[in-house]
Structures are given as C-alpha cells and as structure tokens.
Coordinates of C-alpha atoms and ligand atoms in Angstrom, one line a residue:
X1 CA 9.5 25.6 4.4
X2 CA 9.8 22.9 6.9
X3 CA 13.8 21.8 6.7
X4 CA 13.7 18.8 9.0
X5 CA 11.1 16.8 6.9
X6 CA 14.0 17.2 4.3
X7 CA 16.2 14.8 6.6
X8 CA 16.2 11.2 6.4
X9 CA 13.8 9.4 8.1
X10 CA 11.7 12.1 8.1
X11 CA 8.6 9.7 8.6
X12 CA 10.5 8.9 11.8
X13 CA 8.5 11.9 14.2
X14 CA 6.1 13.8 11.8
X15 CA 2.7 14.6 11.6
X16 CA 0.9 12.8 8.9
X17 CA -2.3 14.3 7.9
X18 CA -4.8 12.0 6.2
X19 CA -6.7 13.2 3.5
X20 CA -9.8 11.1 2.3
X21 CA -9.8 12.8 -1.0
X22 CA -13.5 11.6 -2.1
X23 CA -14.6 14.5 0.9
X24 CA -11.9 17.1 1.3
X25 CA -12.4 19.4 -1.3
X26 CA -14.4 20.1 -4.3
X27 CA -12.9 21.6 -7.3
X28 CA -14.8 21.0 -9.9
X29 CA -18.1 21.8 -8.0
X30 CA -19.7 17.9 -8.9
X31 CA -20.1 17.0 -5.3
X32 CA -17.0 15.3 -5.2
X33 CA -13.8 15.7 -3.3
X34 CA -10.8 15.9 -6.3
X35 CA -7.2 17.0 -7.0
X36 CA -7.7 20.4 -7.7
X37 CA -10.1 20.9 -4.1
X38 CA -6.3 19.3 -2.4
X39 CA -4.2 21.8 -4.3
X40 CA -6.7 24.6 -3.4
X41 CA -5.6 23.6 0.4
X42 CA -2.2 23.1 0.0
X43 CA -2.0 26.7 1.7
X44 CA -4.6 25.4 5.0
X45 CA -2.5 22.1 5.3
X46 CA 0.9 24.2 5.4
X47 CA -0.6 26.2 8.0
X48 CA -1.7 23.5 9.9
X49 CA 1.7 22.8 10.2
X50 CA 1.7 19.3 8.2
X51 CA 5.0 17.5 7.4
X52 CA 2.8 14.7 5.0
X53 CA 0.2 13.7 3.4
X54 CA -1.5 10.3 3.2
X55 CA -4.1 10.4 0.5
X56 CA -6.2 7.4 0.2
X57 CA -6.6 5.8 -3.0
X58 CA -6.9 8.2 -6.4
X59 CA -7.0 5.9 -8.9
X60 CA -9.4 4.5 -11.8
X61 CA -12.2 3.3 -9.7
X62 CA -15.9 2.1 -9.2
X63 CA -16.2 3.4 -6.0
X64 CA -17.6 0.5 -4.7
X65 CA -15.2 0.5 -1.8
X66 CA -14.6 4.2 -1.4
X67 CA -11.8 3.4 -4.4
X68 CA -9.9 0.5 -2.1
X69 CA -10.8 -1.3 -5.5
X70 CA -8.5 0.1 -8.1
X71 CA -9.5 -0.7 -11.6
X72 CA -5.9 0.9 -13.1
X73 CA -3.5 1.4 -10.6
X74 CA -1.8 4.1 -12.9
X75 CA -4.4 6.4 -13.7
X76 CA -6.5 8.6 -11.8
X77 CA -9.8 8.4 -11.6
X78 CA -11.7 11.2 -13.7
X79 CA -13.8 12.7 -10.9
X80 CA -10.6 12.8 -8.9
X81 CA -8.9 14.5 -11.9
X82 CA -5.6 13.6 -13.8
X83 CA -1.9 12.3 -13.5
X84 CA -1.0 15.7 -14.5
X85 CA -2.6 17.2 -11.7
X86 CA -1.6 14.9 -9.3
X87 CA 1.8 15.5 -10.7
X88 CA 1.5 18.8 -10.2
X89 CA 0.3 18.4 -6.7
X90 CA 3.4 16.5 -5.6
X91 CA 5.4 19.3 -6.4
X92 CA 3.4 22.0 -4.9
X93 CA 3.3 20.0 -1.8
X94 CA 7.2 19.1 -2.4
X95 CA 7.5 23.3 -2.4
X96 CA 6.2 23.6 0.4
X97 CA 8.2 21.0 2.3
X98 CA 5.3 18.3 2.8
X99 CA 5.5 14.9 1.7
X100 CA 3.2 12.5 -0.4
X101 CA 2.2 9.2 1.0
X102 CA 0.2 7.0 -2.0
X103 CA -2.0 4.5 -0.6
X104 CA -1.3 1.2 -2.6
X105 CA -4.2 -1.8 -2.7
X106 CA -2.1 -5.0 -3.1
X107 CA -4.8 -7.4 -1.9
X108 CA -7.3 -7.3 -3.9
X109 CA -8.1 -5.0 -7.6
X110 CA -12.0 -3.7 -8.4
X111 CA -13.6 -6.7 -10.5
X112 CA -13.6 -3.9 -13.2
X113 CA -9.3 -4.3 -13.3
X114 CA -8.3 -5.7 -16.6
X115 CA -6.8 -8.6 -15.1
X116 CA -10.2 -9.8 -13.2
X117 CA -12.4 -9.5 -16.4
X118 CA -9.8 -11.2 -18.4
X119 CA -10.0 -14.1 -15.8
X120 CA -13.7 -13.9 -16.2
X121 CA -13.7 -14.3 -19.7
X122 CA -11.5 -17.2 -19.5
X123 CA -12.4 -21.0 -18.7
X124 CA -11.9 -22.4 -15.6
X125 CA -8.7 -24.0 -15.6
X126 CA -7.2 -20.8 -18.0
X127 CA -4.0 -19.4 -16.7
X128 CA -5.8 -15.7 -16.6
X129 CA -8.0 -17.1 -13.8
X130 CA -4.6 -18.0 -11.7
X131 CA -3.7 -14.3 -10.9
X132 CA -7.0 -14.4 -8.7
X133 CA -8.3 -17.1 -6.3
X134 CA -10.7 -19.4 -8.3
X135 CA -11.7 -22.5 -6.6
X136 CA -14.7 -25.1 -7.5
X137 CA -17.2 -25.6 -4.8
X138 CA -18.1 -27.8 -2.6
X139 CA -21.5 -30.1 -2.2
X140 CA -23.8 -31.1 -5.0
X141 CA -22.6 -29.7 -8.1
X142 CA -20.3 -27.7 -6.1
X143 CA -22.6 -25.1 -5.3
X144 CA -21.3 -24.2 -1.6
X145 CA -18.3 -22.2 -1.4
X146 CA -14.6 -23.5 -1.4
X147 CA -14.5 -23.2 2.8
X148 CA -16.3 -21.0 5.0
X149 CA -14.3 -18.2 5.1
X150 CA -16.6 -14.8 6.0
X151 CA -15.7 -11.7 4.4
X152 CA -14.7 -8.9 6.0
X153 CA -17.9 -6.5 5.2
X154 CA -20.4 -9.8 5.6
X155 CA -21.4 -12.7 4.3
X156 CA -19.4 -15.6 2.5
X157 CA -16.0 -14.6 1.1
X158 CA -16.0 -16.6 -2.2
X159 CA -18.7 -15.9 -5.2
X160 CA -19.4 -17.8 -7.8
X161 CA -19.1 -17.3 -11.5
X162 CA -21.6 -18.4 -14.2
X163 CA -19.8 -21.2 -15.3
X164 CA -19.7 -22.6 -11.2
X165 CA -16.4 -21.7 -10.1
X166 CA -15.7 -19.2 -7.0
X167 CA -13.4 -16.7 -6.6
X168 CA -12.3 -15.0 -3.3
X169 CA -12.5 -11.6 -2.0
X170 CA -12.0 -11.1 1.7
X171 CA -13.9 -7.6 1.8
X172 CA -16.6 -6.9 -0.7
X173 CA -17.3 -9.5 -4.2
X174 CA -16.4 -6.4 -6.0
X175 CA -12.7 -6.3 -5.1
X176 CA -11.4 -10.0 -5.8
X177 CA -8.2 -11.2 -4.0
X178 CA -5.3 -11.7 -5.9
X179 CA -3.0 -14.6 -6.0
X180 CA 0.6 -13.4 -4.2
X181 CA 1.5 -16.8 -5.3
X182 CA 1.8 -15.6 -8.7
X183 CA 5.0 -13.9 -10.2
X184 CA 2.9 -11.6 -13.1
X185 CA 1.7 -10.1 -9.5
X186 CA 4.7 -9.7 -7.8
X187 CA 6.2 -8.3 -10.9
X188 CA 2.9 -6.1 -11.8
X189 CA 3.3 -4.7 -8.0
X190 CA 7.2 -4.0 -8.3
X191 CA 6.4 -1.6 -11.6
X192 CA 3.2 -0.3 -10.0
X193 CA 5.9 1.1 -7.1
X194 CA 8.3 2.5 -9.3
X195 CA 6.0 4.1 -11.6
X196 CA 4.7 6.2 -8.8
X197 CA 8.5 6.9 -7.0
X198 CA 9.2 8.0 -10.4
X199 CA 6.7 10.9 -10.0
X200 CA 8.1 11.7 -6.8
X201 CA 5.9 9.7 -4.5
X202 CA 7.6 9.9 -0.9
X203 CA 5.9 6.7 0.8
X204 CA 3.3 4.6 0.6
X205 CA 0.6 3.1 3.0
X206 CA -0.1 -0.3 2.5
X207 CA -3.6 -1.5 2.0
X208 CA -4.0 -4.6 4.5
X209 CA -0.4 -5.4 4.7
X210 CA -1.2 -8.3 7.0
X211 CA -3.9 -10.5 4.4
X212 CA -2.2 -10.8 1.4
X213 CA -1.0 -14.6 1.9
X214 CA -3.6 -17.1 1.8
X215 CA -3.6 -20.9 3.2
X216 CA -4.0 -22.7 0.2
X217 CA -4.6 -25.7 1.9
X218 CA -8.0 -24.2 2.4
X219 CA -9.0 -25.2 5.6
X220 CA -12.0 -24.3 7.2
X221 CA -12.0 -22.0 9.8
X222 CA -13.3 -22.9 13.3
X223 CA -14.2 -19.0 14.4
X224 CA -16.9 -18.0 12.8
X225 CA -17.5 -14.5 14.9
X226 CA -17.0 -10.8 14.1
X227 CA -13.8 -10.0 15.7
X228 CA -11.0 -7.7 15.4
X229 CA -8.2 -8.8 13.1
X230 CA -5.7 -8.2 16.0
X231 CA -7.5 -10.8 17.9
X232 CA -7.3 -13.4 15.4
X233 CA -4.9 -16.8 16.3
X234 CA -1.8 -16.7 14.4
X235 CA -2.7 -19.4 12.1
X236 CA -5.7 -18.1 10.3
X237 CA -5.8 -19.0 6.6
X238 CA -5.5 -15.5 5.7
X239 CA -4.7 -13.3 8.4
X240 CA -0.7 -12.2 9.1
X241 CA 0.8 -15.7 7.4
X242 CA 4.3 -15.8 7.6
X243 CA 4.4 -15.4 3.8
X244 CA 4.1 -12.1 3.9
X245 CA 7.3 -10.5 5.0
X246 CA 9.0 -12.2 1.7
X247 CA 6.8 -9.5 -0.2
X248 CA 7.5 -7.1 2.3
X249 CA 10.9 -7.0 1.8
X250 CA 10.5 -7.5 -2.0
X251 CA 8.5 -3.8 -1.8
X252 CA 11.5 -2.5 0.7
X253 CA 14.3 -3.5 -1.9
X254 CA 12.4 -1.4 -4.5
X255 CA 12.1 1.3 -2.8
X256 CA 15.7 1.3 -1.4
X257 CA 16.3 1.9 -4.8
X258 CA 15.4 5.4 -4.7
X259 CA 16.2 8.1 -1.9
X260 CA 14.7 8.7 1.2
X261 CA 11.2 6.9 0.4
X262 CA 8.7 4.8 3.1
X263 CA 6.4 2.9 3.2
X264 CA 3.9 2.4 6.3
X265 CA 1.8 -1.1 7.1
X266 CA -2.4 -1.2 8.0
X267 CA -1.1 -4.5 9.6
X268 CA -3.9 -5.7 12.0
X269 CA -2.3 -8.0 14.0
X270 CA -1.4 -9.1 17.7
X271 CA 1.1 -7.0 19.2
X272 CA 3.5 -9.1 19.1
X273 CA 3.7 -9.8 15.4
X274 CA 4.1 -5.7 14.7
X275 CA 7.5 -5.7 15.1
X276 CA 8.2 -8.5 12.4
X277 CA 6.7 -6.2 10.0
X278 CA 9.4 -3.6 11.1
X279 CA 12.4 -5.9 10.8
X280 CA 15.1 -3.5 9.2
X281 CA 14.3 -4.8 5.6
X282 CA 10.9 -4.6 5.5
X283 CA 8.2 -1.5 6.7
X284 CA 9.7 1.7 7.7
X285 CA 6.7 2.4 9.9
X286 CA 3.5 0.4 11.4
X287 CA -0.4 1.8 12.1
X288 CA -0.2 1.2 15.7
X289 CA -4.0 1.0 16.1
X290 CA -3.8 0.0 19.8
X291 CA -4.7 3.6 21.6
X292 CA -7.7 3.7 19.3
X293 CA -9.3 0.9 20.5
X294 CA -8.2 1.6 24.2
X295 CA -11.1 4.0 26.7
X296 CA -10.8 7.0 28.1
X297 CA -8.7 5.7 31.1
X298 CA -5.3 7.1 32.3
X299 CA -3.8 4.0 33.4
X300 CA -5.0 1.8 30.1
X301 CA -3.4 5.0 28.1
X302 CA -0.2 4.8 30.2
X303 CA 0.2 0.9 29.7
X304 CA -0.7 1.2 25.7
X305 CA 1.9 3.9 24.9
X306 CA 5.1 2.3 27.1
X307 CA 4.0 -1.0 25.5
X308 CA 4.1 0.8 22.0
X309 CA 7.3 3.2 22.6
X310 CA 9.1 -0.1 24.1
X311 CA 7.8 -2.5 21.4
X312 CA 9.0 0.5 18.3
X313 CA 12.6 1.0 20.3
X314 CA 13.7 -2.7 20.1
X315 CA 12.9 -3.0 16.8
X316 CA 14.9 0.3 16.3
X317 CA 11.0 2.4 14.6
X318 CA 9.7 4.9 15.8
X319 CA 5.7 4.7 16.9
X320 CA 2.9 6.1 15.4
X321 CA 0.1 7.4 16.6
X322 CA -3.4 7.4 15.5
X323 CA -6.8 8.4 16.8
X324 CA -9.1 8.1 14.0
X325 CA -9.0 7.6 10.8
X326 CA -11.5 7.0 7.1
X327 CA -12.4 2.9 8.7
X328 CA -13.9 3.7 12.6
X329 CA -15.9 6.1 14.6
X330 CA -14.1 9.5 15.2
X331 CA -12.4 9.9 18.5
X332 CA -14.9 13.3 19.0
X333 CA -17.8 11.0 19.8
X334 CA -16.4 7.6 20.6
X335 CA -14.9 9.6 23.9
X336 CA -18.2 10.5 24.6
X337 CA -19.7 7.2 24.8
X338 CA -19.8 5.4 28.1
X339 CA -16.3 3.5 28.6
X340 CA -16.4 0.0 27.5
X341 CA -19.4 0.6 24.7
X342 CA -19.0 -1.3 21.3
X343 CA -18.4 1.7 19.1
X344 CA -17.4 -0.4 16.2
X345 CA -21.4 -1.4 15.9
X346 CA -22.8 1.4 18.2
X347 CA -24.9 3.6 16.0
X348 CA -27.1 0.2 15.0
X349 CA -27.7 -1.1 18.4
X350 CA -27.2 1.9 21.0
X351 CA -29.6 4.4 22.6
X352 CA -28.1 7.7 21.3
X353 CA -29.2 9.4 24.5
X354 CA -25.9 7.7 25.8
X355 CA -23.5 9.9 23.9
X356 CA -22.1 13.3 25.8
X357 CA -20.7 14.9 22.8
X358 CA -19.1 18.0 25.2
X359 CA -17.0 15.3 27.3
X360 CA -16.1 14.0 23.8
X361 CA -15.3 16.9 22.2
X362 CA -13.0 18.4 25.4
X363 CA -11.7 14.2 26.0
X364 CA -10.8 14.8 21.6
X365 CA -8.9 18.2 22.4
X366 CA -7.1 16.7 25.3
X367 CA -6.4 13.7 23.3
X368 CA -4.6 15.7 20.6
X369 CA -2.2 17.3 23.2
X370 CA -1.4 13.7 24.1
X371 CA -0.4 12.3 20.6
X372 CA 1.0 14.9 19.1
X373 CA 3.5 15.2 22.3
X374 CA 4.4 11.4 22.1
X375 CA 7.7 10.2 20.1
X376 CA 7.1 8.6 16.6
X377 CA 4.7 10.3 13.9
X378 CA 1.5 11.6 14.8
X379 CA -1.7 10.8 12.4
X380 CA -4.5 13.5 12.0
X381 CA -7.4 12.3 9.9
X382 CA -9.1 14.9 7.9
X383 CA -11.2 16.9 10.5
X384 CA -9.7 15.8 13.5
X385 CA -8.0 19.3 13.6
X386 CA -12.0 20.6 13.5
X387 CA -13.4 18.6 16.0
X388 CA -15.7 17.2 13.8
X389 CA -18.0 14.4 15.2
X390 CA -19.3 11.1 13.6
X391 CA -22.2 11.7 11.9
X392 CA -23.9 9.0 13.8
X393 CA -27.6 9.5 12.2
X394 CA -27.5 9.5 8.4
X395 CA -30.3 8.4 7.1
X396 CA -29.7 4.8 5.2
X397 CA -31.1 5.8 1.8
X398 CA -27.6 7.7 1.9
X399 CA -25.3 4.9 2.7
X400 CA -22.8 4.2 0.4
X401 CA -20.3 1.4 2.6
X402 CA -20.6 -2.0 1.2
X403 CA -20.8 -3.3 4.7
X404 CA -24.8 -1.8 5.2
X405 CA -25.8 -3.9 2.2
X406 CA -23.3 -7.0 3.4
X407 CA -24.4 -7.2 6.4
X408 CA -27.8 -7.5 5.8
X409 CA -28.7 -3.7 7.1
X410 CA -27.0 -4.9 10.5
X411 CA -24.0 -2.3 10.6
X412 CA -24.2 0.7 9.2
X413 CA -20.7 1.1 8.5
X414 CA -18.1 3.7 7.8
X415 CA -19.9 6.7 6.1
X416 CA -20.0 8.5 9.4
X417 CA -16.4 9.7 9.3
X418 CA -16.2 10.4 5.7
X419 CA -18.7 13.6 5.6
X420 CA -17.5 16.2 3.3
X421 CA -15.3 18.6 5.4
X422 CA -17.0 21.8 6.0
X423 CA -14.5 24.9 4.8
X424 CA -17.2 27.8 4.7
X425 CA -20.1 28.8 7.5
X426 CA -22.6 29.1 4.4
X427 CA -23.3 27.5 1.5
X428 CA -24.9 24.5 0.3
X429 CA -22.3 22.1 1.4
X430 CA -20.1 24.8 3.6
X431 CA -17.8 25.7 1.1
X432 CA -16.3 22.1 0.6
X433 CA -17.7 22.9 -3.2
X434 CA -20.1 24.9 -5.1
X435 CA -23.0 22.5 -5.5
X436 CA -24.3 19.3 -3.3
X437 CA -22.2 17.4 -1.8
X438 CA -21.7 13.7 -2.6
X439 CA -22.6 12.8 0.9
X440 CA -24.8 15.4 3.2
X441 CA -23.2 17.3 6.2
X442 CA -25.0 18.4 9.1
X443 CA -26.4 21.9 10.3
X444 CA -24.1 21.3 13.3
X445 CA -21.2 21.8 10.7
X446 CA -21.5 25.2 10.0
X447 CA -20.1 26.0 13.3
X448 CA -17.4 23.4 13.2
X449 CA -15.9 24.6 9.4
X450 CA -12.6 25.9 8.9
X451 CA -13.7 29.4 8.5
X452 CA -15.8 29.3 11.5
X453 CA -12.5 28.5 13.7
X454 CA -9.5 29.8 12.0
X455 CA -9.5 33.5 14.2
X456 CA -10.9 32.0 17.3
X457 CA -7.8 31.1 19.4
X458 CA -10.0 29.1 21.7
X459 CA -10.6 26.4 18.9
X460 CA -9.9 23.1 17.9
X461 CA -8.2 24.3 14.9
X462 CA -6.6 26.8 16.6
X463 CA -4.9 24.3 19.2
X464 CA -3.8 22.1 16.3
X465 CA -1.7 24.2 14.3
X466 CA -0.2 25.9 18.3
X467 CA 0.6 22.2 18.7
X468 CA 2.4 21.5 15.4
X469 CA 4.1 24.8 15.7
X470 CA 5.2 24.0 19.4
X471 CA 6.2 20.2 18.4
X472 CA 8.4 21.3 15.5
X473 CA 10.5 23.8 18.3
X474 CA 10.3 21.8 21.4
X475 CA 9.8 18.2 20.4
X476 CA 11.3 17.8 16.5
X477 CA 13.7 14.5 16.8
X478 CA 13.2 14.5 20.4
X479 CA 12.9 10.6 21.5
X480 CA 13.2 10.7 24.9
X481 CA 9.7 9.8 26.9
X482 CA 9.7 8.8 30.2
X483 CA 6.3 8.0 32.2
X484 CA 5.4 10.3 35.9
X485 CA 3.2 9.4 38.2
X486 CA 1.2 12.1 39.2
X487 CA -1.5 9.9 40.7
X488 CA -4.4 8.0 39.7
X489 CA -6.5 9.4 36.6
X490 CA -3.1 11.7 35.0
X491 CA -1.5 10.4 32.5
X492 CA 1.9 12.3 32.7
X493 CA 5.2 12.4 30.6
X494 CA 8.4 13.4 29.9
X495 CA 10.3 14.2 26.7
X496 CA 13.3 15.4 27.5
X497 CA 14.6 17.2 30.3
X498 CA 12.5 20.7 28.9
X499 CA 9.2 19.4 28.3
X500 CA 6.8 17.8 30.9
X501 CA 3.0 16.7 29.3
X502 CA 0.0 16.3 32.1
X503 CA -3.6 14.5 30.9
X504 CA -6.0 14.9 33.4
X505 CA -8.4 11.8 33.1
X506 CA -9.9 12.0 36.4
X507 CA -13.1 13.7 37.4
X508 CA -11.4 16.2 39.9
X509 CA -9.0 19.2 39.1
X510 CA -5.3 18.5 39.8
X511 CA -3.1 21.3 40.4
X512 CA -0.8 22.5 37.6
X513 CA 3.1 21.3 38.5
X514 CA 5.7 23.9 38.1
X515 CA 7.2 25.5 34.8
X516 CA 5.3 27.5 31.7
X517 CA 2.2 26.3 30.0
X518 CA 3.1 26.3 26.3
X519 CA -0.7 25.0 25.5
X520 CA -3.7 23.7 27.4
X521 CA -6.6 21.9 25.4
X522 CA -8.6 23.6 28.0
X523 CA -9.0 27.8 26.7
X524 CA -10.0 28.7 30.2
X525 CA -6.6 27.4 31.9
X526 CA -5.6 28.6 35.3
X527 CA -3.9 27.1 38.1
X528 CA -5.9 23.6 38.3
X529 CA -5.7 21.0 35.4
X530 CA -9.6 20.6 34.6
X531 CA -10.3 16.9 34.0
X532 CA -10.0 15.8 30.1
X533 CA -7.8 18.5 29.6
X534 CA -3.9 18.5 28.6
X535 CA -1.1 20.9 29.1
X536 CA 2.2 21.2 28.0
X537 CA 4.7 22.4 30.4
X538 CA 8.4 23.8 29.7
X539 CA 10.9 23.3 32.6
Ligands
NOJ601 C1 -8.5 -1.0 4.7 C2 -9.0 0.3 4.2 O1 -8.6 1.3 5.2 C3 -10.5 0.2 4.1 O2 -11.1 1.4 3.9 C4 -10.9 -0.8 3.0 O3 -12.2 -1.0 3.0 C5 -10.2 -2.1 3.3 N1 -8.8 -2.0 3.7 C6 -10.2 -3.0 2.0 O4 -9.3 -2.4 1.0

C-alpha cells in the first residue's frame, strides 16, 4: 500500500506511469495489448513503485489513430475487453494504492461516432451537421477547402463530403473536429466525465487541451510550415484560443464535484500561456513538454527546469516531468543522436550510422535519476523503466500511424515507440502474449524484457524501482529545489537540506562531493562521477 497517494493532491509529486494499452500486455493471446494483459501487471507496476496510471484511450474504436478516435466514449473497445473489466481493474489498482488516469478525446470523435454519421446522413444545412465543422468550399463549385488550414498528420485539414460540403479535422479525416460552440457538446462531455468518476476514475488527461476552440471567422493562415504547436503565434485559428479556459473550468466544476479527482492538460503552447491553463479553476496539472525537446546539455537542462519549477510555483502547481511518451522518439535513442539533430523527422532523413545507442542508453539512465529527483510528478512511458530504444527501422509495410500515409511517405511517424513491450526472453513476441504481436519487436528485445532485468541489480529496471523506492522516503512532498553550481557540464540540485542530486553532462569525470550515494545510474560507481551519469547523495 502506498498511504501518501491517498492524500489530496496526490497528483501533486507522484510518478505517473503511462501505459499505451494497445502494446503492454496481451491477455487474450490476439496480438493485442488488452485489459486483462494490464491486470496481469498490476503486481510488476506495484513493484515498480507506481503511484498512477495513465492509460491512453480504451474505448470503442477504429484504430485509425491508435484509438485517439473514439467511436463510444462509454464502451470499451472489444479487443481491449469490457467495462466490467476495466471496472475491475480500477479497483485492483485502487487495492493496491495506484491511481487511474482516463485519457479523454474532447477534440475530435472517430467518423464512426454516432454523432458524425448522423451528420453525414443529414443535409447540409441539418442541425446534426452543427455538432461538427461543416463548411462549403471555396472556388468553382466550391471545390477548394473552407481556408488552408494543414492538418496536423499532413495534408489539408477539411474533406469533403459527397454532397460538396467539408468538414474539419485537424489530425487525420477519420477523427472530425467537433463544434465546442455547441451546447449538445458541452453537455455530452460533462456526462462523459461523470460517467467515468462514477466508476472510480481518479483523473483524466486531456486529449489536446489547447485546440479545441476554433476561429470561426475562418481566416487563412499565413504559416504554412511544420512547426511545433508551442511555436505557433498566439492568434492561430485553432491553436490555444482564449475560448478554451471557459471549457476548462466547466470540466474542473465537474470534477470538483467529486473527491480528490484531476485532471492533467496535453497543452502545446508557449510557455507563457501554461500557466493560464493552471489558473486555480481550471487543470490541476500541465504536460510540461519543454525538457523533452531540450539536448543533452547541462546548462540548457538547468535553465528548462528553474524556468518550469518557477513558472508551476507562481501559479501555486506543481511541475511535471516527462521524457518520452506514445507521440515522439524515446529518450534512449534521441540522447544518442548528435545534439541539435531533428529527431521529430530523423529516421526518414538521417544516416543511421549517427546514432550511439550506448551514450543514449547511459545519457537515458542518467536522465531518469534527474526527473524522478525533481519536485512535481514524474512521467514514465511504458518501457522507459527497460531502456527500450525506438525502433527506428520498421519496415513500412508495418506502419500503422496515419501520418506515413498523410504525409505522403515523408515521416514515418510514431510506431517506433509503441512496440509491444517485451516481458519474457523467449517466445514469439517475448512474453507480451501467446501469439504475434500486433506490431513486431526486435531480436535486440529479448535482452531488454522484464525478465531479462528484474534480478540484475545493474539494470535499467533495477534502477527504476531503487529510485521510486528512494523518492517515496527521501523526496515524497519534498518541494524544496535549489540549483548548485558545480561547474560547467553538472547539472546539480538540492531538495532539501538531506538530499543533493549531481548529472554529469560533461565528457570528463568530476569527483563525487561529500555524503552517501543512495543510487548512481552508473553500476560501476566509485569515487569520480563518470560523464552521463547521476547520483544521489544524502547529507
Ligand atoms: C495527442 C495524442 O497524444 C496523439 O497520440 C494523437 O494522435 C493526437 N493527440 C490526436 O488525438
């Protein structure tokens, strides 16, 4: 049992674990991640010394988006399993002390939701069409879209319909935006809420948190390049409107309705626009995606965590922490790539012979001591705690993220990141189920899988659950941080007067200061700090 996630504002300093359920763990033996492969772990994630769970989206689904388009948002999709299970997965989890975060799709359904075909089976004009974003065209016949708006996986972000009107969808034409003008929407997403924080739901991440207002002025926009939400100018016709935060706090006065719940934003926006998202009546917590996108580089990681810790202390939050997640390249091969390399689109465009995977896989280690030492709630995508690497090279017959086919066989997308975890050292998909997997692993995984790990003190997974275990008794509600310099290249802290944490990013040993090493990422650790390696040290 783990007593303090029982406090309030227990999503204040935990550890989240993120489970991409479509890859954990087979059950049922079809290939596919489910319910009953998550319940089978409950026992592994305890160990690993989880306070939560995120679990991306469960529901009714095509799959076209990895289940980011829900067709019933109160159902669970059949190679997932069932409400009953899931309901009987919150309270084994709830036994053991470990929270349930829901992920919750606001912006958009599947085109297979019963709203979205009733809108297509309507006429234009029809008030079914008016929970979505239908539009004529422009041009002769209005055959070109309403504006030229790109979508987020490629290509235009309207289609059209038969009869010649277009609908939106800022990711793929399979998951249509809906219309948060609309009050069957608001009112359809207030009883979505409930009906899950009546089955015990503890939070709830929230699916692009920052798009759901749209400009419907419909101007054009003048940017037409691939960049990072969080670069965006504040005024884009869909990005971070001000809008928003009314539906923001709509959510939080719903959930304030029952005890102790949360609910976390995916907000990509500029840093300073986070902290209206935390205003005290609307998101608990944030994704603070900026150490993610920042290189191996002591003094960038310095400047990005005081930046976050002072930015979550005036707002009165407490940061969050994340590394990787289901959406980018995982951390144990983007830290191997040269600094300054466009990981987002490397494996298309790269030479591979670029990537040191050791340097990433000790940088990944080191890494770990650093966030799960910081104040605020730690994420750990599934795998993280294995050391698992993007699988850079699947072959594109394989590829199952809309943004391959979007983007014209440009960017091979997200797959990478969501290979079936390996569990076993045999079998034919290393014991993540009894058959094929849905999505094929590597030879390199046998070596990497649970089993492989759990007795060897000198692994990955070893140093993850020491580190949970040695946050919950040196670090549980500890805020304090205060930055050290210990020279160019260390990244040093302290929390608290007991607890001092070194990073050595430089190329040279640094010698070890004073006190006891609780951990190192580095299994060989003597009286030098290695460079990419971490320690803990009690004073
Ligand atoms: C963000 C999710 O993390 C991503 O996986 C998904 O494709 C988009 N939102 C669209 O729902």
């Amino acid at each position: 049992m783990h007593d303090e996630t029982n406090a309030n504002d227990w999503w204040r300093h935990g550890v989240v674990y993120q489970v991409y359920v479509r890859s954990f763990a087979d059950g049922n033996g079809d290939g596919t991640g489910d319910i009953a492969g998550l319940r089978s772990k409950l026992g592994y994630l305890n160990d690993l010394g989880v306070d939560a769970l995120w679990i991306n989206p469960w529901y009714s689904s095509p799959l076209k988006d990895g289940g980011y388009d829900v067709a019933d948002y109160r159902s669970i999709d059949e190679r997932f399993g069932t409400l009953e299970e899931v309901e009987q997965f919150i309270a084994e989890a709830h036994e053991l002390g470990i929270k349930v975060i829901a992920d919750l799709v606001p912006n958009h359904t599947s085109d297979q939701h019963r709203w979205f075909q009733e809108a297509l089976a309507a006429a234009p004009g029809d008030p079914a069409r008016e929970r979505y974003i239908f539009r004529p065209g422009k041009g002769i016949n209005g055959s070109e879209p309403p504006t030229n708006w790109t979508a987020v996986f490629g290509g235009s972000a309207w289609e059209r319909v038969p009869d010649g009107e277009w609908y939106l969808h800022i990711f793929d034409p399979s998951q249509p935006d809906l219309n948060w003008e609309h009050e069957d929407v608001r009112a359809e997403f207030d009883s979505i809420f409930r009906f899950w924080l009546d089955r015990g739901i503890d939070g709830f991440r929230i699916d692009v948190a920052h798009g759901l207002v749209k400009d419907l002025s419909f101007p054009d926009v003048a940017e037409q390049a691939v960049i990072l939400e969080s670069e965006r100018s504040a005024d884009h016709p869909f990005w971070d409107r001000d809008g928003v935060h009314e539906i923001n706090r709509r959510w939080r006065s719903v959930l304030d309705e029952y005890d102790n719940r949360m609910m976390v934003a995916e907000a990509w926006v500029a840093a300073d626009r986070l902290p209206l998202y935390l205003r005290p009546d609307e998101y608990h917590q944030s994704f603070n995606f900026d150490l993610l996108d920042t290189d191996w580089d002591a003094g960038l990681f310095a400047a990005v965590i005081e930046r976050s810790v002072t930015a979550a202390n005036a707002v009165g939050a407490a940061s969050t922490w994340v590394l990787s997640n289901h959406d980018v390249m995982r951390h144990a091969t983007r830290y191997g790539l040269p600094a300054g390399t466009k990981w987002r689109s490397w494996p298309m465009v790269g030479p591979h012979e670029v990537l040191d995977q050791e340097a990433g896989t000790r940088r990944a280690r080191a890494a770990a001591l650093i966030t799960l030492s910081l104040p605020g709630s730690t994420y750990v995508y599934q795998g993280e705690e294995l050391g698992l690497p993007e699988v850079w090279d699947l072959p594109e017959d394989v590829l199952d993220d809309p943004t391959w086919e979007r983007s014209g066989h440009t960017e091979k997308g997200r797959d990478g990141c969501r290979v079936p975890i390996p569990w076993e050292i045999n079998g034919p998909s290393f014991g993540f189920g009894s058959g094929a997997p849905w999505m094929p692993q590597p030879a390199s995984f046998a070596a990497l899988s649970a089993a492989a790990q759990a007795e060897d003190p000198a692994s990955t997974l070893s140093l993850y659950r020491r580190a949970t275990a040695l946050r919950r008794e040196h670090l549980a509600h500890v805020e304090a941080f205060e930055l050290v310099d210990l020279g160019a290249g260390v990244l040093a802290y302290e929390r608290g007067a007991n607890m001092l944490v070194v990073a050595n990013m430089s190329t040279e040993a640094i010698s070890l200061p004073e006190g006891t090493v609780l951990i190192s990422s580095d299994p060989s650790q003597g009286q030098l700090i290695q460079p990419d390696s971490s320690v803990w040290i009690a004073r």
